Coordinates of C-alpha atoms in Angstrom, one line a residue:
M17 CA 55.0 71.7 24.8
K18 CA 51.3 72.6 24.8
K19 CA 49.3 70.9 27.8
D20 CA 47.0 68.0 27.6
T21 CA 47.7 67.1 23.7
H22 CA 49.9 64.5 23.6
P23 CA 48.9 60.9 25.0
E24 CA 49.4 59.1 28.6
Y25 CA 53.6 57.7 28.3
H26 CA 53.2 54.7 31.1
L27 CA 54.9 51.4 31.5
I28 CA 52.8 48.0 30.4
D29 CA 53.1 44.6 30.1
V30 CA 53.6 42.7 26.6
K31 CA 53.1 39.0 27.0
M32 CA 55.2 37.3 24.0
T33 CA 53.4 34.4 22.0
N34 CA 56.0 31.8 23.8
G35 CA 54.8 33.4 27.2
D36 CA 57.6 35.9 28.2
V37 CA 56.3 38.9 29.4
L38 CA 58.9 42.7 28.9
Q39 CA 58.1 45.6 30.4
M40 CA 57.9 48.8 27.9
K41 CA 56.7 52.0 28.0
S42 CA 53.7 52.5 25.9
T43 CA 50.7 54.9 25.4
W44 CA 48.4 51.9 24.8
G45 CA 46.1 50.9 28.0
A46 CA 46.9 52.2 31.2
E47 CA 49.6 51.9 34.0
G48 CA 50.5 47.8 34.6
D49 CA 48.1 46.7 31.8
Q50 CA 48.9 43.5 30.2
L51 CA 49.2 43.5 26.1
A52 CA 48.8 40.2 24.7
L53 CA 50.6 39.5 21.0
D54 CA 49.6 37.4 19.2
I55 CA 52.3 37.4 16.2
D56 CA 55.3 36.9 17.7
P57 CA 57.9 39.5 16.6
T58 CA 61.3 37.5 16.5
V59 CA 60.0 35.0 14.1
H60 CA 57.3 36.7 11.9
P61 CA 58.8 38.6 8.4
A62 CA 57.5 42.0 8.5
W63 CA 60.4 42.6 11.8
T64 CA 62.9 39.9 11.0
G65 CA 62.8 41.3 6.7
G66 CA 62.6 37.7 5.7
S67 CA 60.1 36.7 2.9
T68 CA 61.0 39.8 0.7
R69 CA 59.3 38.4 -2.2
L70 CA 57.6 40.7 -4.9
L71 CA 55.0 39.2 -7.0
D72 CA 54.9 40.3 -10.5
T73 CA 50.9 40.4 -11.3
G74 CA 50.4 41.2 -14.6
G75 CA 53.9 42.3 -15.3
R76 CA 53.1 45.7 -13.4
V77 CA 56.7 45.7 -11.4
S78 CA 58.7 44.9 -14.8
K79 CA 56.4 48.3 -16.7
F80 CA 57.6 50.5 -13.7
K81 CA 61.2 49.6 -13.5
K82 CA 61.1 49.7 -17.8
K83 CA 59.5 53.2 -17.4
Y84 CA 61.5 54.4 -14.8
E85 CA 65.3 52.7 -15.2
G86 CA 66.7 55.7 -16.1
L87 CA 66.1 57.0 -12.3
G88 CA 68.3 53.5 -10.6
F89 CA 65.1 52.0 -9.5

């Protein structure tokens, strides 16, 4: 590995929206800094997989599916 090409990997405190503080390794900030989250990853759909609706504006999804129906999409 080349020297001085990778960021420093250190421990930081991550403050969740409910007030819990977790200690994690990160390249963000400096050793011992605290990162306060605005969004709670334990309930947000991006991390839980919920609310995976697909909005079909103007029939684009159906047009795509029809065009590539033989490929198994």
